[in-house]
Short mmCIF file of C-alpha atoms and ligand atoms in Angstrom, two decimals:
data_model
loop_
_atom_site.label_atom_id
_atom_site.label_comp_id
_atom_site.label_asym_id
_atom_site.label_seq_id
_atom_site.Cartn_x
_atom_site.Cartn_y
_atom_site.Cartn_z
CA MET K 1 121.87 283.97 93.42
CA TYR K 2 125.41 282.77 94.09
CA ILE K 3 127.48 283.96 97.04
CA GLU K 4 130.11 285.47 94.75
CA GLU K 5 127.42 287.77 93.32
CA LEU K 6 126.31 289.19 96.68
CA HIS K 7 128.24 292.41 96.15
CA ARG K 8 125.55 293.35 93.62
CA ALA K 9 122.73 292.60 96.04
CA ALA K 10 123.36 294.64 99.19
CA GLY K 11 120.04 295.71 100.67
CA LYS K 12 118.07 293.21 98.59
CA SER K 13 116.36 289.96 99.45
CA VAL K 14 118.00 286.94 97.82
CA THR K 15 117.88 283.14 97.95
CA LEU K 16 121.07 281.14 98.45
CA LYS K 17 121.32 277.39 97.93
CA GLY K 18 124.15 275.48 99.52
CA TRP K 19 125.58 273.44 102.37
CA VAL K 20 126.26 274.13 106.02
CA SER K 21 130.01 274.36 106.35
CA ASN K 22 129.84 275.53 109.95
CA LYS K 23 127.25 276.47 112.55
CA ARG K 24 127.27 278.31 115.88
CA GLU K 25 124.32 278.75 118.17
CA GLY K 26 123.39 281.26 120.84
CA LYS K 27 120.20 281.80 122.73
CA GLY K 28 117.48 282.31 120.08
CA ILE K 29 120.06 282.80 117.30
CA VAL K 30 121.85 280.54 114.81
CA PHE K 31 124.86 281.51 112.71
CA VAL K 32 125.20 279.31 109.64
CA ILE K 33 128.29 279.54 107.46
CA LEU K 34 126.79 278.61 104.13
CA ARG K 35 128.95 277.52 101.20
CA ASP K 36 127.61 277.21 97.68
CA GLY K 37 130.79 276.45 95.74
CA THR K 38 131.35 280.08 94.78
CA GLY K 39 132.12 281.28 98.29
CA PHE K 40 131.16 281.36 101.95
CA CYS K 41 128.59 283.55 103.68
CA GLN K 42 127.51 283.96 107.27
CA CYS K 43 123.73 283.64 107.52
CA VAL K 44 122.03 284.79 110.72
CA VAL K 45 118.75 283.18 111.76
CA THR K 46 116.59 284.60 114.55
CA GLU K 47 112.96 284.08 115.46
CA GLU K 48 112.33 287.75 114.84
CA THR K 49 113.25 287.55 111.14
CA ALA K 50 112.71 283.87 110.30
CA GLY K 51 109.81 282.98 112.59
CA ALA K 52 109.65 280.16 115.15
CA GLU K 53 109.71 277.46 112.46
CA GLY K 54 112.66 279.05 110.67
CA LEU K 55 114.65 279.13 113.89
CA ILE K 56 113.86 275.48 114.67
CA ASN K 57 114.81 274.45 111.12
CA ALA K 58 118.10 276.30 111.49
CA GLN K 59 118.77 274.75 114.89
CA ASN K 60 118.29 271.32 113.34
CA LEU K 61 120.77 271.91 110.54
CA THR K 62 123.84 269.71 110.81
CA LEU K 63 127.33 269.96 109.34
CA GLU K 64 127.20 269.56 105.53
CA SER K 65 123.43 269.24 105.34
CA SER K 66 122.03 271.16 102.38
CA VAL K 67 119.65 274.07 102.71
CA ILE K 68 117.97 276.93 100.86
CA LEU K 69 118.13 280.22 102.72
CA THR K 70 116.32 283.41 101.79
CA GLY K 71 117.13 286.68 103.46
CA ASN K 72 118.33 290.25 103.27
CA VAL K 73 121.89 290.99 102.22
CA VAL K 74 123.75 293.28 104.58
CA ALA K 75 127.16 294.57 103.62
CA ASP K 76 129.61 293.97 106.47
CA GLU K 77 133.35 294.29 105.89
CA LYS K 78 134.14 292.16 108.93
CA GLN K 79 132.41 289.07 107.53
CA ILE K 80 133.91 286.55 105.12
CA GLY K 81 133.07 287.70 101.64
CA GLY K 82 132.08 291.12 103.03
CA HIS K 83 128.38 290.28 103.46
CA GLU K 84 125.94 288.71 105.85
CA LEU K 85 122.50 287.27 105.17
CA HIS K 86 119.71 288.08 107.62
CA VAL K 87 117.58 285.04 107.02
CA THR K 88 113.80 285.14 106.57
CA HIS K 89 113.18 281.58 105.29
CA VAL K 90 114.94 278.30 106.00
CA VAL K 91 114.20 275.33 103.72
CA PRO K 92 116.19 272.21 104.60
CA VAL K 93 117.01 270.04 101.55
CA GLY K 94 119.23 267.03 102.30
CA GLU K 95 120.20 265.85 105.76
CA SER K 96 123.72 264.94 106.81
CA GLU K 97 124.27 262.75 109.82
CA ASN K 98 127.65 262.28 111.49
CA TYR K 99 129.69 263.97 108.77
CA PRO K 100 133.02 262.13 108.99
CA ILE K 101 135.32 265.12 108.61
CA ALA K 102 135.05 266.95 111.91
CA LYS K 103 136.86 270.13 112.81
CA LYS K 104 139.65 268.34 114.62
CA GLU K 105 142.85 267.40 112.85
CA HIS K 106 142.71 264.27 110.70
CA GLY K 107 145.60 262.32 109.24
CA VAL K 108 146.24 262.72 105.52
CA GLU K 109 145.51 259.06 104.74
CA PHE K 110 142.11 259.36 106.39
CA LEU K 111 141.37 262.54 104.47
CA MET K 112 142.51 260.90 101.22
CA ASP K 113 140.07 258.03 101.86
CA GLN K 114 137.40 260.71 102.29
CA ARG K 115 138.54 262.66 99.24
CA HIS K 116 134.99 262.77 97.82
CA LEU K 117 133.97 264.76 100.91
CA TRP K 118 137.29 266.43 101.70
CA LEU K 119 136.95 268.41 98.46
CA ARG K 120 134.23 270.41 100.24
CA SER K 121 136.62 271.81 102.85
CA THR K 122 137.66 275.43 102.56
CA ARG K 123 141.30 274.71 101.83
CA GLN K 124 140.63 272.10 99.16
CA TRP K 125 138.01 274.36 97.63
CA ALA K 126 140.55 277.17 97.36
CA ILE K 127 143.18 274.89 95.79
CA MET K 128 140.72 273.63 93.18
CA ARG K 129 139.68 277.19 92.33
CA ILE K 130 143.34 278.07 91.76
CA ARG K 131 143.77 274.94 89.62
CA ASN K 132 140.79 276.06 87.57
CA ARG K 133 142.28 279.52 87.09
CA ILE K 134 145.61 278.05 86.01
CA ILE K 135 143.86 275.91 83.37
CA TYR K 136 141.96 278.94 82.16
CA SER K 137 145.12 281.09 81.93
CA ILE K 138 146.92 278.41 79.97
CA HIS K 139 144.18 278.25 77.35
CA ARG K 140 143.96 282.03 77.22
CA TYR K 141 147.70 282.45 76.81
CA PHE K 142 147.97 280.04 73.89
CA GLN K 143 144.70 280.97 72.22
CA ASP K 144 145.61 284.67 72.33
CA GLN K 145 148.87 283.86 70.55
CA GLY K 146 147.12 281.89 67.82
CA PHE K 147 148.07 278.36 68.92
CA VAL K 148 145.58 275.64 68.00
CA GLN K 149 144.54 273.22 70.72
CA MET K 150 144.61 269.62 69.44
CA ASP K 151 144.30 266.34 71.27
CA ALA K 152 146.74 263.47 71.24
CA PRO K 153 145.45 259.90 71.62
CA ILE K 154 145.56 258.19 75.01
CA PHE K 155 145.89 254.63 73.75
CA THR K 156 149.28 254.44 72.09
CA GLY K 157 151.36 251.77 70.44
CA ASN K 158 154.73 253.07 71.58
CA ALA K 159 156.62 254.68 74.45
CA CYS K 160 157.55 258.35 74.35
CA GLU K 161 159.45 258.90 77.59
CA GLY K 162 161.14 255.49 77.92
CA THR K 163 159.60 252.08 78.50
CA SER K 164 160.02 251.77 82.27
CA THR K 165 156.92 253.70 83.28
CA LEU K 166 154.36 252.40 80.77
CA PHE K 167 150.90 251.21 81.81
CA GLU K 168 149.96 248.34 79.53
CA THR K 169 146.35 247.68 78.58
CA ASP K 170 144.58 245.26 76.29
CA PHE K 171 143.47 246.84 73.01
CA TYR K 172 141.32 244.21 71.28
CA GLY K 173 143.83 241.53 72.10
CA GLU K 174 146.87 243.65 71.23
CA PRO K 175 149.02 245.36 73.85
CA ALA K 176 148.53 249.12 74.00
CA TYR K 177 149.95 251.67 76.41
CA LEU K 178 148.37 254.61 78.16
CA SER K 179 150.03 257.78 76.90
CA GLN K 180 153.04 259.06 78.85
CA SER K 181 153.10 262.21 76.75
CA GLY K 182 151.30 263.51 73.67
CA GLN K 183 154.50 265.00 72.30
CA LEU K 184 155.19 262.76 69.31
CA TYR K 185 151.64 263.35 68.08
CA GLY K 186 152.08 267.03 68.94
CA GLU K 187 155.02 267.16 66.54
CA ALA K 188 152.88 265.71 63.76
CA MET K 189 150.11 268.21 64.50
CA ALA K 190 152.58 271.13 64.55
CA MET K 191 153.70 270.16 61.05
CA ALA K 192 150.04 270.47 60.02
CA MET K 193 149.07 273.58 61.99
CA GLY K 194 152.29 275.48 62.81
CA ARG K 195 151.81 275.95 66.53
CA ILE K 196 149.63 273.68 68.63
CA TYR K 197 149.17 272.62 72.21
CA THR K 198 147.72 269.47 73.67
CA PHE K 199 146.09 269.37 77.08
CA GLY K 200 145.28 265.93 78.31
CA PRO K 201 145.79 263.22 80.88
CA THR K 202 149.07 261.29 80.87
CA PHE K 203 150.04 258.15 82.73
CA ARG K 204 153.27 256.97 84.30
CA ALA K 205 153.76 253.82 86.31
CA GLU K 206 156.01 255.37 88.95
CA LYS K 207 156.38 252.69 91.58
CA SER K 208 157.51 255.02 94.30
CA LYS K 209 155.84 257.26 96.80
CA THR K 210 157.25 260.74 96.47
CA ARG K 211 155.67 264.13 96.98
CA ARG K 212 156.10 264.89 93.25
CA HIS K 213 154.79 261.84 91.44
CA LEU K 214 151.32 260.89 90.32
CA SER K 215 150.41 257.91 88.14
CA GLU K 216 147.85 259.99 86.28
CA PHE K 217 148.46 263.68 85.68
CA TRP K 218 147.52 266.39 83.22
CA MET K 219 150.04 267.84 80.85
CA ILE K 220 150.02 270.86 78.56
CA GLU K 221 152.28 270.21 75.60
CA PRO K 222 152.85 273.01 73.10
CA GLU K 223 154.80 272.21 69.95
CA MET K 224 156.03 274.92 67.58
CA ALA K 225 157.35 274.62 64.04
CA PHE K 226 160.38 276.81 63.27
CA TYR K 227 161.22 277.44 66.97
CA ASP K 228 164.71 276.77 68.29
CA ILE K 229 165.49 276.03 71.93
CA PHE K 230 165.83 279.71 72.83
CA GLN K 231 162.47 280.66 71.33
CA ASN K 232 161.11 277.66 73.20
CA MET K 233 162.44 279.10 76.46
CA ASP K 234 160.84 282.47 75.67
CA CYS K 235 157.53 280.70 75.14
CA ILE K 236 157.79 278.78 78.42
CA GLU K 237 158.64 281.95 80.30
CA GLY K 238 155.79 283.88 78.70
CA MET K 239 153.33 281.16 79.63
CA LEU K 240 154.53 280.90 83.23
CA HIS K 241 154.46 284.68 83.67
CA ALA K 242 150.92 284.81 82.29
CA ILE K 243 149.73 282.09 84.68
CA ILE K 244 151.36 283.61 87.75
CA GLN K 245 150.10 287.11 86.95
CA ASP K 246 146.59 285.84 86.36
CA VAL K 247 146.47 283.84 89.59
CA LEU K 248 147.85 286.76 91.61
CA GLU K 249 145.19 289.05 90.16
CA ASN K 250 142.21 286.73 90.27
CA CYS K 251 142.78 284.33 93.16
CA THR K 252 143.77 286.75 95.93
CA GLN K 253 141.16 285.37 98.31
CA GLU K 254 142.02 281.74 97.57
CA LEU K 255 145.75 282.33 98.07
CA LYS K 256 144.97 283.98 101.39
CA THR K 257 142.71 281.12 102.42
CA ILE K 258 145.49 278.59 101.95
CA GLY K 259 148.05 280.87 103.59
CA ARG K 260 150.31 281.12 100.55
CA ASP K 261 153.14 283.62 100.93
CA THR K 262 152.99 285.25 97.50
CA ALA K 263 156.39 287.00 97.64
CA VAL K 264 158.06 284.32 95.55
CA LEU K 265 155.25 284.39 92.98
CA GLU K 266 155.67 288.13 92.65
CA SER K 267 159.44 287.86 92.34
CA SER K 268 158.94 285.26 89.61
CA LEU K 269 157.51 287.87 87.24
CA LYS K 270 161.00 288.67 85.94
CA GLN K 271 163.27 286.93 83.45
CA PHE K 272 164.17 283.47 84.69
CA PRO K 273 167.88 282.70 85.03
CA ARG K 274 168.98 280.41 82.18
CA LEU K 275 171.77 278.06 83.23
CA THR K 276 173.55 275.42 81.25
CA TYR K 277 173.72 271.96 82.78
CA ASP K 278 177.42 272.61 83.51
CA GLU K 279 176.70 275.75 85.51
CA ALA K 280 173.85 274.07 87.36
CA VAL K 281 176.09 271.16 88.36
CA ARG K 282 178.73 273.54 89.72
CA ILE K 283 176.04 275.27 91.80
CA ILE K 284 174.69 271.96 93.15
CA LYS K 285 178.17 270.80 94.12
CA GLY K 286 178.84 274.09 95.90
CA GLU K 287 181.61 275.07 93.47
CA GLN K 288 179.76 278.18 92.31
CA ASP K 289 177.77 280.65 94.44
CA VAL K 290 174.46 282.29 93.53
CA ASN K 291 174.15 285.93 94.63
CA GLY K 292 176.73 285.31 97.33
CA LYS K 293 174.93 282.18 98.57
CA ASN K 294 176.55 278.77 98.54
CA GLY K 295 174.21 275.81 98.09
CA ILE K 296 175.87 273.44 100.50
CA GLY K 297 176.91 276.19 102.93
CA SER K 298 173.37 277.51 103.29
CA LEU K 299 172.01 274.00 103.81
CA GLU K 300 174.48 273.48 106.64
CA GLU K 301 173.39 276.76 108.21
CA GLU K 302 169.77 275.77 107.87
CA LEU K 303 170.40 272.41 109.48
CA SER K 304 171.88 274.06 112.52
CA ARG K 305 168.89 276.45 112.72
CA VAL K 306 166.53 273.47 112.49
CA LEU K 307 168.29 271.58 115.27
CA THR K 308 168.28 274.62 117.57
CA ARG K 309 164.59 275.25 116.98
CA LEU K 310 163.81 271.58 117.51
CA LYS K 311 165.27 271.79 121.03
CA GLU K 312 163.21 274.92 121.77
CA VAL K 313 160.01 273.30 120.50
CA ASP K 314 160.62 270.15 122.56
CA ALA K 315 161.12 272.21 125.70
CA GLU K 316 157.98 274.23 125.08
CA ILE K 317 155.83 271.17 124.46
CA GLU K 318 157.09 269.59 127.67
CA ASP K 319 156.46 272.78 129.61
CA ARG K 320 152.89 273.24 128.36
CA GLU K 321 151.98 269.59 128.77
CA ALA K 322 153.25 269.69 132.34
CA LYS K 323 151.07 272.73 133.03
CA ILE K 324 147.99 270.99 131.61
CA ALA K 325 148.72 267.86 133.65
CA GLY K 326 149.28 269.99 136.76
CA GLY K 327 145.56 270.77 136.86
CA GLY K 328 143.83 273.86 138.22
CA MET K 329 143.21 275.40 134.79
CA LYS K 330 139.86 276.48 133.41
CA LYS K 331 138.47 274.57 130.42
CA GLY K 332 139.09 277.51 128.05
CA GLU K 333 142.68 277.76 129.22
CA ILE K 334 143.27 274.03 128.77
CA ASN K 335 141.88 274.20 125.23
CA PHE K 336 144.13 277.14 124.47
CA PHE K 337 147.20 275.33 125.81
CA GLN K 338 146.25 272.13 124.02
CA SER K 339 145.88 273.90 120.68
CA LYS K 340 149.34 275.46 121.19
CA VAL K 341 150.74 272.00 121.94
CA ASP K 342 149.09 270.62 118.79
CA ALA K 343 150.59 273.41 116.69
CA LEU K 344 154.01 272.85 118.24
CA LYS K 345 153.80 269.13 117.54
CA GLN K 346 152.97 269.92 113.94
CA GLU K 347 156.01 272.20 113.76
CA LYS K 348 158.10 269.51 115.44
CA GLY K 349 157.07 267.01 112.77
CA ASP K 350 158.12 269.44 110.03
CA LEU K 351 161.43 270.17 111.74
CA GLU K 352 162.16 266.49 112.19
CA GLU K 353 161.49 265.97 108.52
CA ASP K 354 163.95 268.76 107.68
CA ALA K 355 166.49 267.30 110.10
CA ARG K 356 166.22 263.98 108.25
CA ASN K 357 166.21 265.47 104.75
CA ILE K 358 168.87 268.19 104.86
CA PRO K 359 171.84 265.89 105.61
CA GLN K 360 170.73 263.69 102.70
CA TRP K 361 170.50 266.70 100.38
CA ILE K 362 173.98 267.79 101.44
CA LYS K 363 175.34 264.31 100.87
CA SER K 364 173.78 263.84 97.46
CA ALA K 365 174.85 267.34 96.35
CA ARG K 366 178.45 266.66 97.40
CA GLU K 367 178.46 263.29 95.69
CA PHE K 368 176.67 264.40 92.51
CA GLU K 369 178.34 262.80 89.54
CA TYR K 370 178.80 264.98 86.49
CA GLY K 371 176.84 263.53 83.58
CA ASN K 372 173.86 262.29 85.61
CA ASP K 373 170.32 263.56 85.41
CA PHE K 374 169.16 265.56 88.44
CA GLY K 375 167.33 263.73 91.17
CA GLY K 376 164.67 265.26 93.39
CA SER K 377 167.21 266.26 96.03
CA ASP K 378 169.54 267.93 93.49
CA GLU K 379 166.60 269.99 92.27
CA THR K 380 165.78 270.89 95.85
CA VAL K 381 169.34 272.04 96.55
CA ILE K 382 169.61 274.31 93.52
CA THR K 383 166.12 275.80 93.52
CA ARG K 384 166.32 276.91 97.13
CA LEU K 385 168.95 279.43 96.04
CA PHE K 386 166.67 281.30 93.64
CA ASP K 387 163.57 283.46 94.05
CA SER K 388 162.08 282.54 90.67
CA PRO K 389 161.97 279.46 88.46
CA ILE K 390 165.23 278.67 86.66
CA MET K 391 165.76 277.08 83.27
CA VAL K 392 168.49 274.48 82.91
CA TYR K 393 169.42 273.61 79.32
CA ASP K 394 171.95 271.62 77.28
CA TRP K 395 171.85 268.30 79.10
CA PRO K 396 174.16 265.32 78.52
CA HIS K 397 172.33 263.58 75.68
CA ALA K 398 172.90 260.17 77.25
CA VAL K 399 170.47 260.87 80.12
CA LYS K 400 167.71 262.53 78.11
CA ALA K 401 164.96 261.36 75.77
CA PHE K 402 165.76 259.98 72.31
CA TYR K 403 164.04 262.77 70.39
CA LEU K 404 166.15 265.71 71.63
CA LYS K 405 168.40 267.54 69.18
CA ARG K 406 172.16 267.48 69.76
CA ASN K 407 173.83 270.83 70.26
CA PRO K 408 175.54 271.25 66.87
CA GLU K 409 178.59 272.85 68.52
CA ASN K 410 178.89 270.19 71.19
CA PRO K 411 177.16 266.92 70.30
CA GLU K 412 177.65 265.44 73.77
CA PHE K 413 174.83 267.73 74.83
CA ALA K 414 171.17 267.63 73.87
CA ARG K 415 169.03 270.73 73.53
CA GLY K 416 166.69 269.85 76.34
CA VAL K 417 165.42 272.39 78.85
CA ASP K 418 163.95 271.77 82.28
CA VAL K 419 162.26 274.46 84.32
CA LEU K 420 162.77 274.09 88.03
CA ALA K 421 160.46 275.93 90.43
CA PRO K 422 161.97 277.71 93.44
CA GLU K 423 161.60 276.91 97.15
CA GLY K 424 162.79 273.37 96.56
CA TYR K 425 159.83 272.43 94.32
CA GLY K 426 161.94 271.38 91.34
CA GLU K 427 160.91 270.35 87.85
CA ILE K 428 157.62 271.69 86.53
CA VAL K 429 158.44 271.77 82.79
CA GLY K 430 160.49 269.48 80.57
CA GLY K 431 161.05 270.20 76.90
CA GLY K 432 163.51 271.00 74.18
CA GLU K 433 164.36 271.31 70.53
CA ARG K 434 163.69 268.14 68.53
CA GLU K 435 166.15 266.14 66.46
CA THR K 436 165.35 266.54 62.78
CA ASN K 437 168.15 264.45 61.32
CA LEU K 438 166.64 261.12 60.22
CA GLN K 439 169.86 259.15 60.61
CA LEU K 440 170.64 260.45 64.10
CA LEU K 441 167.08 259.76 65.22
CA LYS K 442 167.24 256.18 63.98
CA GLU K 443 170.50 255.66 65.89
CA LYS K 444 168.88 257.02 69.04
CA ILE K 445 165.86 254.74 68.68
CA VAL K 446 168.19 251.75 68.43
CA GLU K 447 170.31 252.98 71.34
CA HIS K 448 167.21 253.34 73.54
CA GLU K 449 166.07 249.85 72.51
CA LEU K 450 162.77 251.13 71.15
CA PRO K 451 160.95 249.18 68.40
CA MET K 452 161.75 250.93 65.11
CA SER K 453 158.53 249.80 63.41
CA ALA K 454 156.39 251.65 65.97
CA PHE K 455 158.22 254.87 65.12
CA GLU K 456 158.00 254.76 61.32
CA TRP K 457 155.16 257.27 61.27
CA TYR K 458 157.19 259.59 63.51
CA LEU K 459 160.20 259.28 61.22
CA ASP K 460 157.97 260.34 58.31
CA LEU K 461 157.88 263.79 59.90
CA ARG K 462 161.63 263.95 59.11
CA ARG K 463 161.16 262.52 55.61
CA PHE K 464 158.54 265.01 54.45
CA GLY K 465 159.42 268.66 54.99
CA ALA K 466 161.27 268.49 58.29
CA VAL K 467 161.81 271.86 59.97
CA PRO K 468 163.52 272.91 63.19
CA HIS K 469 160.91 272.67 65.92
CA SER K 470 160.58 272.69 69.69
CA GLY K 471 158.10 272.13 72.43
CA PHE K 472 157.66 271.38 76.07
CA GLY K 473 155.40 269.78 78.65
CA LEU K 474 154.07 271.55 81.72
CA GLY K 475 152.85 269.22 84.46
CA LEU K 476 149.62 270.84 85.62
CA GLU K 477 149.68 269.31 89.09
CA ARG K 478 153.32 270.26 89.65
CA MET K 479 152.39 273.84 88.73
CA VAL K 480 149.36 273.86 91.06
CA THR K 481 151.50 272.38 93.84
CA TRP K 482 154.10 275.11 93.52
CA ILE K 483 151.68 278.02 93.04
CA CYS K 484 149.72 276.91 96.10
CA GLY K 485 152.84 276.04 98.10
CA LEU K 486 151.56 272.52 98.84
CA LYS K 487 153.70 269.91 100.54
CA HIS K 488 152.53 267.10 98.31
CA VAL K 489 151.22 266.86 94.76
CA ARG K 490 148.25 264.72 95.89
CA GLU K 491 146.25 267.78 96.98
CA SER K 492 146.58 269.43 93.58
CA ILE K 493 144.19 267.13 91.67
CA PRO K 494 140.57 266.27 92.55
CA PHE K 495 141.05 262.50 92.72
CA PRO K 496 144.75 261.56 92.82
CA ARG K 497 145.93 258.32 91.28
CA MET K 498 149.31 257.24 92.54
CA TYR K 499 151.24 254.22 93.75
CA GLY K 500 149.04 252.81 96.51
CA ARG K 501 145.94 254.87 95.74
CA LEU K 502 143.13 254.09 93.29
CA THR K 503 140.11 255.09 95.41
CA PRO K 504 137.84 256.98 95.85
O1 4AD E 601 159.82 265.92 81.61
P1 4AD E 601 158.74 265.08 81.04
O2 4AD E 601 158.84 263.61 81.17
O3 4AD E 601 158.65 265.52 79.51
C1 4AD E 601 157.83 264.98 78.57
O4 4AD E 601 156.97 264.17 78.76
C2 4AD E 601 157.99 265.63 77.22
N1 4AD E 601 157.52 264.70 76.22
C3 4AD E 601 157.24 266.93 77.20
C4 4AD E 601 157.38 267.64 75.89
O5 4AD E 601 158.45 268.10 75.57
N2 4AD E 601 156.30 267.76 75.14
O6 4AD E 601 157.35 265.51 81.63
C5 4AD E 601 156.92 266.86 81.52
C6 4AD E 601 156.40 267.37 82.83
C7 4AD E 601 157.41 267.37 83.97
O7 4AD E 601 158.23 268.49 83.90
C8 4AD E 601 156.52 267.38 85.18
O8 4AD E 601 156.04 268.68 85.42
C9 4AD E 601 155.34 266.54 84.73
O9 4AD E 601 155.35 266.53 83.33
N3 4AD E 601 155.47 265.17 85.24
C10 4AD E 601 154.76 264.67 86.26
N4 4AD E 601 153.85 265.23 87.08
C11 4AD E 601 153.30 264.47 88.04
N5 4AD E 601 153.59 263.18 88.23
C12 4AD E 601 154.50 262.55 87.44
N6 4AD E 601 154.77 261.27 87.61
C13 4AD E 601 155.13 263.32 86.40
N7 4AD E 601 156.04 263.03 85.44
C14 4AD E 601 156.23 264.17 84.74
MG1 MG E 602 161.51 265.70 82.74
#
């Protein structure tokens, strides 16, 4: 029996197999918090129910040792998962000595080095369950609409998103690149199947440490024949609504576990504002308000709030530390004060980060040059003004990929669309309508200094029955990061690969 099935077993005797995620002991009683991957359950061991040997076995259990517990299921609303197991048999399986991840706070680098074990912790478990649900919803959404899932190759002979971020490998003595995007193959498959989506790993050599960039990430790339950019936006919105709705309905417990405020997810279940690049730039530069809010003005207000709070936090830390140092407190009281101090120091770190970042955001928003692509801070500035994702479309063609279609009414602009997630998260989807004009595409390939011969097969798609078509790419980890409200993309994937991290 799995913990998530216990609701069907109240009053019965069941056997659970799992690991000790926590343990408390009293006189003649042991409380084991057992985890089995599907959930957590408090298991109570006493001599009366488990016998002398059972109690000793339970007393000997250590953090993260594995064990098989048999007992009676008692419904109890107060307990995690709503049940408790009154244990009758304890069978230890694998021992665990000096488990390296203790209860106390660890630094992120340490935890990343222990990623193979860190994945067992409650918070990481919840994030991975949400990731799983997102993957499931994506497949369900597209399959229900009749899209065909097809796979693009990972070894490729050409760049898709520009040459600067390619990982080169050796393919039988010839250079080959790890795929940056399956899109070009997606276009070929859409011409065969109508509407397809790929779902695979993609690779980008991003030589910078940011909270948004991985070197290896998973991308969902739908491609639809006979869709223009506006139908593309409808499709993106439909998919994002389906994912959010599904996670809200099916991951309530997980969202609670990670402390996600779901208000913004709920408010995202409406039509997303669609802004042209021009409008978005005016908003970033503070020339246009959003619902009475000015981008730069509200950042300035926030900065002054941050600085005020920082002073308060400093004073409180000093005060509490002085009291601890003053002596005369009981051990319980000291622990209580110390945990407050730890929490305040955590808050202080966050505030200091804001105090460093906000002036930079203000500066880069003020100095934004019309015609440029958005940087991370520009995305932060604009998305903090909205309570749902926004779609920004019609970008200056000079800053976007070679394959995007020009706006026929205004050829300076390409029919690309980026979806930016609220709360400062920024880009989660990039896509657009594709150029179908053979001559224009060839010019673009030359302009981007891409090798024409590698693209001949792609150009064939324009030679033989070209049709208007569109598609997009959703970065899975960016989506997980936003849905879960994570500070950094590295916690959104089981084993992150990024600049400076290849292990475990
Ligand atoms: O905007 P991008 O570069 O678009 C493409 O690759 C298109 N070919 C997609 C298409 O139209 N079929 O990447 C798409 C998405 C981004 O919006 C972002 O969510 C994610 O992929 N992404 C990354 N995620 C994590 N780490 C990185 N280094 C990422 N680069 C892009
Ligand atoms: Mg992009």
